[in-house]
């Protein structure tokens, strides 16, 4: 009866915990599933041994600045010569020029491709300078053809697409040699297909990709310090010792005209630091803070209110550890009631809307990989198992916050001597 009264007195905390659990479930669900899927599916380019060399332009007040070196032909030639020096460095296997609109390097450019007048898809636009080792630098694998396309077709207008984009443009057909329109690169002819790509960061989801050939890096980007060289180094290279030597060679041998090589850095480091903060995450943080503040305020008031009871129990032989354990047990009981109600609500919403309601069209837009690639991990394809996983994660977080709040709030009171607790009360 006494425990019932205590639970009843904490109904507002139970109601708040139910709301946090239900809202947190639907906010955490896409984030957890996205992260979980991304951990198990290898795809995209190999960036572990790729280094980035930014190319800077001397300011006009620099003593070494030469106005004549800003001419288009001169600057393009100087940029090419920098690449030759980079390629000659021992340990560098491939090198390619790169524009700033590339994931992990600078911005990220999107374009729109058209299957017909009424069907289109947004995709990531990457640009490969004709004749360069761009595909080799990033270790792209090929779906079609089995080996890389013959480079006699290496001309402006030839493109490589990811397999999800190929399936959208030419469903059930061989895309090689087929043409289509895009907003950024005009008329395109497909010469190769690569696997689905993860582009934004290591934990990113697959993104439809179009790699279009261009004749050279844009002059405006080059003259404004927006061009890069990227290079693949040999497997097993210790980048910590390799990069200082690379930078020494580039600073002494790769200064041409007004162009200078800035300090090189590993692409992997940038990708690991490029984590998006989505609205889902902001919502989760807000919910967690609400529950933390609510739980701490409730258990702090409760411990003060029951201070005389703790004093009496200690006088009768109860130890501080036992008092803390009872507070934790009470927190577990109220949280279990809240989580139980929340699970019933979540399951009913999922039954009404369907487990896949949040990802309708996701495969069409290339957000999630095709189900057949996930077969070895049923938690990624089974509705009941994925519901169970998300529920367990959210429930564990809610339990942990309530237990910590109860434990911290009762810690001081439970450590008082009986005479102190009763006198203060």
Short mmCIF file of C-alpha atoms in Angstrom, two decimals:
data_model
loop_
_atom_site.label_atom_id
_atom_site.label_comp_id
_atom_site.label_asym_id
_atom_site.label_seq_id
_atom_site.Cartn_x
_atom_site.Cartn_y
_atom_site.Cartn_z
CA UNK A 1 0.00 0.00 0.00
CA UNK A 2 2.83 2.36 0.92
CA UNK A 3 4.67 1.64 -2.31
CA UNK A 4 1.42 2.21 -4.21
CA UNK A 5 1.07 5.65 -2.60
CA UNK A 6 4.64 6.53 -3.53
CA UNK A 7 4.07 5.54 -7.13
CA UNK A 8 0.84 7.50 -7.18
CA UNK A 9 2.65 10.56 -5.80
CA UNK A 10 5.07 10.34 -8.74
CA UNK A 11 2.44 10.14 -11.47
CA UNK A 12 3.61 13.33 -13.13
CA UNK A 13 7.10 11.83 -13.50
CA UNK A 14 5.59 8.63 -14.91
CA UNK A 15 3.57 10.66 -17.43
CA UNK A 16 6.68 12.63 -18.41
CA UNK A 17 8.69 9.42 -18.78
CA UNK A 18 5.99 7.91 -21.00
CA UNK A 19 6.06 10.96 -23.27
CA UNK A 20 9.87 10.94 -23.41
CA UNK A 21 9.89 7.21 -24.19
CA UNK A 22 7.31 7.44 -27.00
CA UNK A 23 8.71 10.58 -28.61
CA UNK A 24 12.26 9.37 -28.07
CA UNK A 25 11.42 6.04 -29.72
CA UNK A 26 10.25 7.66 -32.95
CA UNK A 27 13.18 10.09 -32.96
CA UNK A 28 15.78 7.46 -32.15
CA UNK A 29 14.36 4.83 -34.53
CA UNK A 30 15.64 6.31 -37.83
CA UNK A 31 18.95 7.38 -36.28
CA UNK A 32 19.67 4.01 -34.69
CA UNK A 33 18.64 2.07 -37.79
CA UNK A 34 20.66 4.36 -40.06
CA UNK A 35 23.76 3.97 -37.91
CA UNK A 36 23.25 0.24 -37.48
CA UNK A 37 22.79 -0.37 -41.20
CA UNK A 38 25.79 1.73 -42.09
CA UNK A 39 28.09 -0.24 -39.80
CA UNK A 40 27.50 -3.53 -41.61
CA UNK A 41 27.41 -2.66 -45.29
CA UNK A 42 30.74 -1.95 -47.00
CA UNK A 43 30.27 0.25 -50.04
CA UNK A 44 31.58 3.37 -51.64
CA UNK A 45 35.10 4.48 -52.16
CA UNK A 46 38.18 3.53 -50.19
CA UNK A 47 39.41 6.66 -48.43
CA UNK A 48 41.75 5.18 -45.80
CA UNK A 49 44.95 5.86 -47.75
CA UNK A 50 43.87 9.07 -49.49
CA UNK A 51 45.58 12.37 -48.71
CA UNK A 52 44.38 15.80 -49.77
CA UNK A 53 46.71 18.58 -50.90
CA UNK A 54 45.00 22.00 -51.00
CA UNK A 55 46.40 24.38 -53.61
CA UNK A 56 46.70 28.00 -52.53
CA UNK A 57 47.18 31.16 -54.57
CA UNK A 58 49.63 33.82 -53.45
CA UNK A 59 47.96 37.14 -52.52
CA UNK A 60 48.87 40.09 -54.71
CA UNK A 61 50.82 41.71 -51.86
CA UNK A 62 53.20 38.76 -51.58
CA UNK A 63 56.74 39.56 -52.82
CA UNK A 64 56.70 36.43 -55.02
CA UNK A 65 53.37 37.26 -56.65
CA UNK A 66 53.51 37.56 -60.46
CA UNK A 67 50.48 39.05 -62.28
CA UNK A 68 51.35 37.27 -65.53
CA UNK A 69 51.14 33.91 -63.71
CA UNK A 70 47.38 34.47 -63.24
CA UNK A 71 46.69 33.91 -66.93
CA UNK A 72 44.42 30.94 -67.54
CA UNK A 73 46.88 28.85 -69.61
CA UNK A 74 49.80 29.59 -67.28
CA UNK A 75 47.88 28.74 -64.14
CA UNK A 76 46.45 25.54 -65.62
CA UNK A 77 49.96 24.43 -66.60
CA UNK A 78 51.36 25.28 -63.14
CA UNK A 79 48.57 23.29 -61.53
CA UNK A 80 49.38 20.30 -63.75
CA UNK A 81 53.08 20.50 -62.87
CA UNK A 82 52.21 20.39 -59.16
CA UNK A 83 50.43 17.13 -59.84
CA UNK A 84 53.51 15.72 -61.53
CA UNK A 85 55.62 16.48 -58.47
CA UNK A 86 53.02 14.87 -56.22
CA UNK A 87 52.90 11.75 -58.40
CA UNK A 88 56.69 11.44 -58.27
CA UNK A 89 56.83 11.26 -54.46
CA UNK A 90 57.83 7.82 -53.24
CA UNK A 91 54.79 6.07 -51.78
CA UNK A 92 52.21 7.88 -53.95
CA UNK A 93 50.47 5.40 -56.24
CA UNK A 94 47.87 7.62 -57.94
CA UNK A 95 47.10 11.33 -58.01
CA UNK A 96 44.22 13.33 -59.45
CA UNK A 97 43.00 16.92 -59.46
CA UNK A 98 39.82 17.58 -57.55
CA UNK A 99 37.26 20.37 -57.35
CA UNK A 100 36.07 21.69 -53.97
CA UNK A 101 32.59 20.18 -54.30
CA UNK A 102 33.53 16.81 -52.90
CA UNK A 103 32.44 15.15 -49.64
CA UNK A 104 35.04 15.49 -46.93
CA UNK A 105 37.02 18.11 -48.83
CA UNK A 106 34.71 21.10 -48.94
CA UNK A 107 31.11 21.50 -49.99
CA UNK A 108 28.75 18.94 -51.43
CA UNK A 109 27.04 19.58 -54.77
CA UNK A 110 23.72 18.04 -55.72
CA UNK A 111 22.09 17.86 -59.12
CA UNK A 112 18.95 16.45 -60.66
CA UNK A 113 18.79 13.69 -63.27
CA UNK A 114 15.76 13.01 -65.45
CA UNK A 115 14.38 9.68 -66.53
CA UNK A 116 11.66 11.44 -68.51
CA UNK A 117 9.70 14.67 -68.31
CA UNK A 118 7.91 13.66 -65.12
CA UNK A 119 10.44 11.50 -63.23
CA UNK A 120 13.67 12.84 -61.73
CA UNK A 121 16.03 12.10 -58.84
CA UNK A 122 18.37 14.21 -56.72
CA UNK A 123 21.94 12.92 -56.69
CA UNK A 124 25.42 13.87 -55.58
CA UNK A 125 27.49 15.38 -58.40
CA UNK A 126 31.20 14.53 -58.53
CA UNK A 127 33.56 15.68 -61.27
CA UNK A 128 36.48 13.77 -62.72
CA UNK A 129 39.06 15.51 -64.88
CA UNK A 130 39.51 13.53 -68.09
CA UNK A 131 42.73 11.55 -68.24
CA UNK A 132 43.22 11.60 -64.47
CA UNK A 133 43.44 8.75 -61.97
CA UNK A 134 40.38 9.95 -60.06
CA UNK A 135 38.71 6.52 -59.96
CA UNK A 136 41.93 4.80 -58.89
CA UNK A 137 42.65 7.35 -56.14
CA UNK A 138 39.34 6.64 -54.44
CA UNK A 139 39.46 2.91 -55.09
CA UNK A 140 36.11 2.67 -56.87
CA UNK A 141 34.87 -0.80 -57.66
CA UNK A 142 32.90 -1.54 -60.81
CA UNK A 143 29.52 -3.17 -61.19
CA UNK A 144 29.52 -2.66 -64.96
CA UNK A 145 31.72 -3.39 -66.78
CA UNK A 146 33.63 -5.89 -64.67
CA UNK A 147 36.81 -3.87 -65.16
CA UNK A 148 37.12 -0.11 -65.53
CA UNK A 149 35.75 1.47 -68.75
CA UNK A 150 38.21 1.77 -71.60
CA UNK A 151 39.56 5.30 -71.46
CA UNK A 152 39.18 5.94 -75.19
CA UNK A 153 35.68 6.84 -74.02
CA UNK A 154 37.22 9.27 -71.55
CA UNK A 155 35.62 12.44 -72.87
CA UNK A 156 33.34 15.20 -71.66
CA UNK A 157 29.77 13.93 -71.61
CA UNK A 158 30.74 10.43 -70.48
CA UNK A 159 29.58 9.63 -66.97
CA UNK A 160 29.75 6.94 -64.31
CA UNK A 161 26.66 6.39 -62.16
CA UNK A 162 25.97 4.46 -58.97
CA UNK A 163 23.82 1.34 -59.32
CA UNK A 164 20.82 2.87 -57.52
CA UNK A 165 20.85 5.77 -59.97
CA UNK A 166 21.24 3.38 -62.93
CA UNK A 167 18.25 1.36 -61.74
CA UNK A 168 16.16 4.53 -61.46
CA UNK A 169 17.13 5.77 -64.92
CA UNK A 170 16.97 2.44 -66.76
CA UNK A 171 15.00 -0.04 -64.60
CA UNK A 172 15.76 -3.64 -65.56
CA UNK A 173 17.95 -2.58 -68.51
CA UNK A 174 21.66 -2.40 -69.26
CA UNK A 175 22.61 1.27 -68.70
CA UNK A 176 25.95 1.15 -70.57
CA UNK A 177 25.79 3.38 -73.63
CA UNK A 178 22.41 4.84 -72.67
CA UNK A 179 21.93 8.60 -72.42
CA UNK A 180 20.00 10.85 -70.07
CA UNK A 181 19.75 14.51 -69.06
CA UNK A 182 20.89 16.23 -65.87
CA UNK A 183 20.74 19.79 -64.62
CA UNK A 184 24.47 20.10 -63.95
CA UNK A 185 26.11 18.20 -66.82
CA UNK A 186 23.53 18.32 -69.63
CA UNK A 187 23.36 15.29 -71.91
CA UNK A 188 25.24 12.28 -70.56
CA UNK A 189 26.23 8.84 -71.83
CA UNK A 190 26.77 6.12 -69.22
CA UNK A 191 30.13 4.33 -69.55
CA UNK A 192 30.27 2.65 -66.14
CA UNK A 193 28.32 1.71 -63.02
CA UNK A 194 29.72 1.67 -59.48
CA UNK A 195 28.17 0.30 -56.25
CA UNK A 196 25.95 2.42 -54.05
CA UNK A 197 28.01 5.07 -52.34
CA UNK A 198 28.41 6.44 -48.83
CA UNK A 199 29.65 9.95 -49.31
CA UNK A 200 29.06 12.40 -46.48
CA UNK A 201 30.82 10.62 -43.64
CA UNK A 202 31.68 7.19 -42.38
CA UNK A 203 28.26 6.72 -40.83
CA UNK A 204 26.45 8.30 -43.77
CA UNK A 205 23.72 6.59 -45.72
CA UNK A 206 24.07 5.66 -49.40
CA UNK A 207 23.57 8.51 -51.83
CA UNK A 208 22.87 8.29 -55.58
CA UNK A 209 26.00 9.49 -57.37
CA UNK A 210 26.85 10.81 -60.82
CA UNK A 211 30.55 11.18 -61.71
CA UNK A 212 30.83 13.44 -64.75
CA UNK A 213 33.92 14.05 -66.85
CA UNK A 214 35.21 17.60 -67.18
CA UNK A 215 38.10 18.91 -69.26
CA UNK A 216 39.91 20.63 -66.38
CA UNK A 217 39.41 22.09 -62.93
CA UNK A 218 37.38 25.29 -63.16
CA UNK A 219 39.68 28.31 -63.60
CA UNK A 220 37.69 30.44 -61.17
CA UNK A 221 38.10 27.78 -58.49
CA UNK A 222 41.79 27.45 -59.28
CA UNK A 223 42.45 31.20 -59.19
CA UNK A 224 40.53 31.58 -55.91
CA UNK A 225 42.32 28.77 -54.09
CA UNK A 226 39.50 26.28 -54.48
CA UNK A 227 41.38 23.46 -56.19
CA UNK A 228 42.98 20.34 -54.72
CA UNK A 229 45.17 17.42 -55.58
CA UNK A 230 44.23 14.09 -54.05
CA UNK A 231 46.56 11.12 -53.89
CA UNK A 232 46.45 7.48 -52.89
CA UNK A 233 49.47 6.24 -50.98
CA UNK A 234 50.66 2.65 -50.79
CA UNK A 235 48.95 0.27 -48.38
CA UNK A 236 50.73 0.02 -45.05
CA UNK A 237 52.11 3.55 -45.22
CA UNK A 238 52.38 5.29 -41.85
CA UNK A 239 50.70 8.61 -42.63
CA UNK A 240 52.06 10.23 -39.46
CA UNK A 241 55.59 9.88 -40.79
CA UNK A 242 54.71 10.13 -44.49
CA UNK A 243 52.88 13.47 -44.41
CA UNK A 244 55.78 15.58 -43.04
CA UNK A 245 58.04 14.24 -45.80
CA UNK A 246 55.34 14.82 -48.42
CA UNK A 247 54.84 18.40 -47.24
CA UNK A 248 58.60 19.00 -47.31
CA UNK A 249 58.86 17.80 -50.92
CA UNK A 250 55.84 19.81 -52.04
CA UNK A 251 56.97 23.02 -50.36
CA UNK A 252 60.42 22.79 -51.96
CA UNK A 253 59.56 21.38 -55.40
CA UNK A 254 55.89 22.16 -56.14
CA UNK A 255 55.85 25.96 -56.13
CA UNK A 256 54.98 27.17 -59.63
CA UNK A 257 53.92 30.67 -60.58
CA UNK A 258 51.49 31.90 -57.95
CA UNK A 259 50.45 28.41 -56.83
CA UNK A 260 51.64 26.83 -53.60
CA UNK A 261 50.82 23.51 -51.96
CA UNK A 262 49.31 23.84 -48.49
CA UNK A 263 49.84 21.20 -45.80
CA UNK A 264 48.42 17.82 -46.83
CA UNK A 265 45.98 15.99 -44.57
CA UNK A 266 44.33 12.55 -44.54
CA UNK A 267 40.83 12.51 -46.00
CA UNK A 268 39.79 9.95 -43.38
CA UNK A 269 40.37 12.45 -40.56
CA UNK A 270 38.02 14.97 -42.13
CA UNK A 271 35.34 12.37 -42.78
CA UNK A 272 35.44 11.15 -39.19
CA UNK A 273 34.89 14.71 -37.98
CA UNK A 274 32.05 15.48 -40.41
CA UNK A 275 29.12 14.24 -38.34
CA UNK A 276 25.77 15.82 -39.11
CA UNK A 277 23.61 17.17 -36.29
CA UNK A 278 20.10 16.39 -37.53
CA UNK A 279 16.78 17.62 -36.18
CA UNK A 280 16.26 14.12 -34.82
CA UNK A 281 19.37 14.49 -32.68
CA UNK A 282 18.36 17.96 -31.52
CA UNK A 283 14.95 16.60 -30.53
CA UNK A 284 16.53 13.70 -28.65
CA UNK A 285 18.84 16.02 -26.73
CA UNK A 286 15.87 18.21 -25.79
CA UNK A 287 13.90 15.19 -24.56
CA UNK A 288 16.84 13.85 -22.56
CA UNK A 289 17.38 17.22 -20.87
CA UNK A 290 13.68 17.40 -19.98
CA UNK A 291 13.73 13.96 -18.44
CA UNK A 292 16.99 14.60 -16.59
CA UNK A 293 15.68 17.84 -15.07
CA UNK A 294 12.29 16.32 -14.26
CA UNK A 295 13.74 13.17 -12.72
CA UNK A 296 16.34 14.98 -10.66
CA UNK A 297 13.85 17.52 -9.34
CA UNK A 298 11.33 14.80 -8.43
CA UNK A 299 13.79 12.51 -6.65
CA UNK A 300 15.47 15.42 -4.87
CA UNK A 301 12.12 16.60 -3.49
CA UNK A 302 11.21 13.02 -2.65
CA UNK A 303 14.43 12.40 -0.71
CA UNK A 304 13.95 15.59 1.30
CA UNK A 305 10.31 14.75 1.97
CA UNK A 306 11.22 11.27 3.21
CA UNK A 307 14.26 12.39 5.20
CA UNK A 308 12.57 11.58 8.53
CA UNK A 309 11.72 8.10 7.24
CA UNK A 310 15.36 7.52 6.30
CA UNK A 311 16.41 8.67 9.76
CA UNK A 312 14.02 6.26 11.44
CA UNK A 313 15.08 3.38 9.20
CA UNK A 314 18.75 4.08 9.93
CA UNK A 315 18.01 4.16 13.64
CA UNK A 316 16.44 0.72 13.23
CA UNK A 317 19.59 -0.63 11.60
CA UNK A 318 19.21 0.14 7.87
CA UNK A 319 22.54 0.86 6.17
CA UNK A 320 23.13 3.72 3.67
CA UNK A 321 23.58 1.14 0.90
CA UNK A 322 20.18 -0.39 1.69
CA UNK A 323 18.50 3.02 1.65
CA UNK A 324 20.06 3.82 -1.71
CA UNK A 325 19.01 0.42 -3.03
CA UNK A 326 15.42 1.08 -1.99
CA UNK A 327 15.47 4.43 -3.83
CA UNK A 328 16.82 2.73 -6.93
CA UNK A 329 14.15 0.03 -6.67
CA UNK A 330 11.45 2.69 -6.45
CA UNK A 331 12.88 4.45 -9.50
CA UNK A 332 12.90 1.14 -11.37
CA UNK A 333 9.27 0.44 -10.47
CA UNK A 334 7.99 3.80 -11.67
CA UNK A 335 10.16 3.67 -14.80
CA UNK A 336 8.98 0.14 -15.58
CA UNK A 337 5.36 1.32 -15.42
CA UNK A 338 6.15 4.24 -17.73
CA UNK A 339 8.14 2.12 -20.19
CA UNK A 340 5.39 -0.52 -20.22
CA UNK A 341 2.78 2.09 -21.12
CA UNK A 342 5.15 3.57 -23.71
CA UNK A 343 5.78 0.19 -25.35
CA UNK A 344 2.03 -0.40 -25.69
CA UNK A 345 1.62 3.01 -27.34
CA UNK A 346 4.60 2.52 -29.66
CA UNK A 347 3.46 -0.94 -30.75
CA UNK A 348 -0.03 0.32 -31.48
CA UNK A 349 1.31 3.18 -33.58
CA UNK A 350 3.53 0.75 -35.49
CA UNK A 351 0.64 -1.64 -36.03
CA UNK A 352 -1.56 1.17 -37.38
CA UNK A 353 1.06 2.90 -39.55
CA UNK A 354 3.28 -0.09 -40.35
CA UNK A 355 6.89 -0.63 -39.34
CA UNK A 356 8.21 0.71 -42.62
CA UNK A 357 6.06 3.85 -42.61
CA UNK A 358 9.09 5.99 -41.78
CA UNK A 359 11.09 4.64 -44.72
CA UNK A 360 8.51 4.60 -47.50
CA UNK A 361 10.35 5.54 -50.68
CA UNK A 362 13.70 5.36 -48.91
CA UNK A 363 15.05 2.72 -51.26
CA UNK A 364 13.73 4.69 -54.25
CA UNK A 365 15.73 7.72 -53.17
CA UNK A 366 18.80 5.67 -52.31
CA UNK A 367 18.55 6.34 -48.58
CA UNK A 368 18.84 2.71 -47.52
CA UNK A 369 20.56 -0.14 -49.32
CA UNK A 370 18.53 -2.82 -50.99
CA UNK A 371 17.11 -5.43 -48.63
CA UNK A 372 19.01 -8.30 -50.26
CA UNK A 373 22.34 -6.77 -49.23
CA UNK A 374 21.20 -6.86 -45.59
CA UNK A 375 20.25 -10.55 -45.49
CA UNK A 376 23.07 -11.65 -43.15
CA UNK A 377 21.77 -9.23 -40.46
CA UNK A 378 18.05 -9.93 -39.89
CA UNK A 379 17.79 -7.14 -37.31
CA UNK A 380 18.12 -4.75 -40.26
CA UNK A 381 15.32 -6.31 -42.31
CA UNK A 382 13.00 -7.84 -39.71
CA UNK A 383 10.33 -5.43 -38.45
CA UNK A 384 9.87 -7.18 -35.07
CA UNK A 385 13.62 -7.47 -34.44
CA UNK A 386 14.33 -3.84 -35.32
CA UNK A 387 11.43 -2.71 -33.11
CA UNK A 388 12.88 -4.78 -30.28
CA UNK A 389 16.35 -3.29 -30.76
CA UNK A 390 15.16 0.34 -30.76
CA UNK A 391 12.87 -0.33 -27.79
CA UNK A 392 15.73 -1.86 -25.81
CA UNK A 393 18.03 1.09 -26.52
CA UNK A 394 15.46 3.75 -25.62
CA UNK A 395 14.23 1.85 -22.55
CA UNK A 396 17.80 1.41 -21.31
CA UNK A 397 18.45 5.13 -21.66
CA UNK A 398 15.25 6.02 -19.75
CA UNK A 399 15.99 3.54 -16.97
CA UNK A 400 19.58 4.78 -16.66
CA UNK A 401 18.54 8.43 -16.35
CA UNK A 402 15.90 7.72 -13.69
CA UNK A 403 18.15 5.42 -11.67
CA UNK A 404 21.01 7.91 -11.68
CA UNK A 405 18.65 10.73 -10.69
CA UNK A 406 17.26 8.71 -7.77
CA UNK A 407 20.69 7.54 -6.63
CA UNK A 408 22.31 10.99 -6.73
CA UNK A 409 19.34 12.63 -5.01
CA UNK A 410 19.27 10.18 -2.08
CA UNK A 411 23.04 9.85 -1.66
CA UNK A 412 23.55 12.70 0.82
CA UNK A 413 20.45 11.99 2.89
CA UNK A 414 21.21 8.27 3.15
CA UNK A 415 24.67 9.07 4.47
CA UNK A 416 23.42 11.19 7.39
CA UNK A 417 23.41 9.90 10.94
CA UNK A 418 19.87 9.21 12.26
CA UNK A 419 20.08 12.10 14.73
CA UNK A 420 21.09 14.56 11.98
CA UNK A 421 18.33 13.44 9.60
CA UNK A 422 15.63 13.69 12.29
CA UNK A 423 16.96 16.99 13.68
CA UNK A 424 17.03 18.67 10.24
CA UNK A 425 13.54 17.42 9.52
#
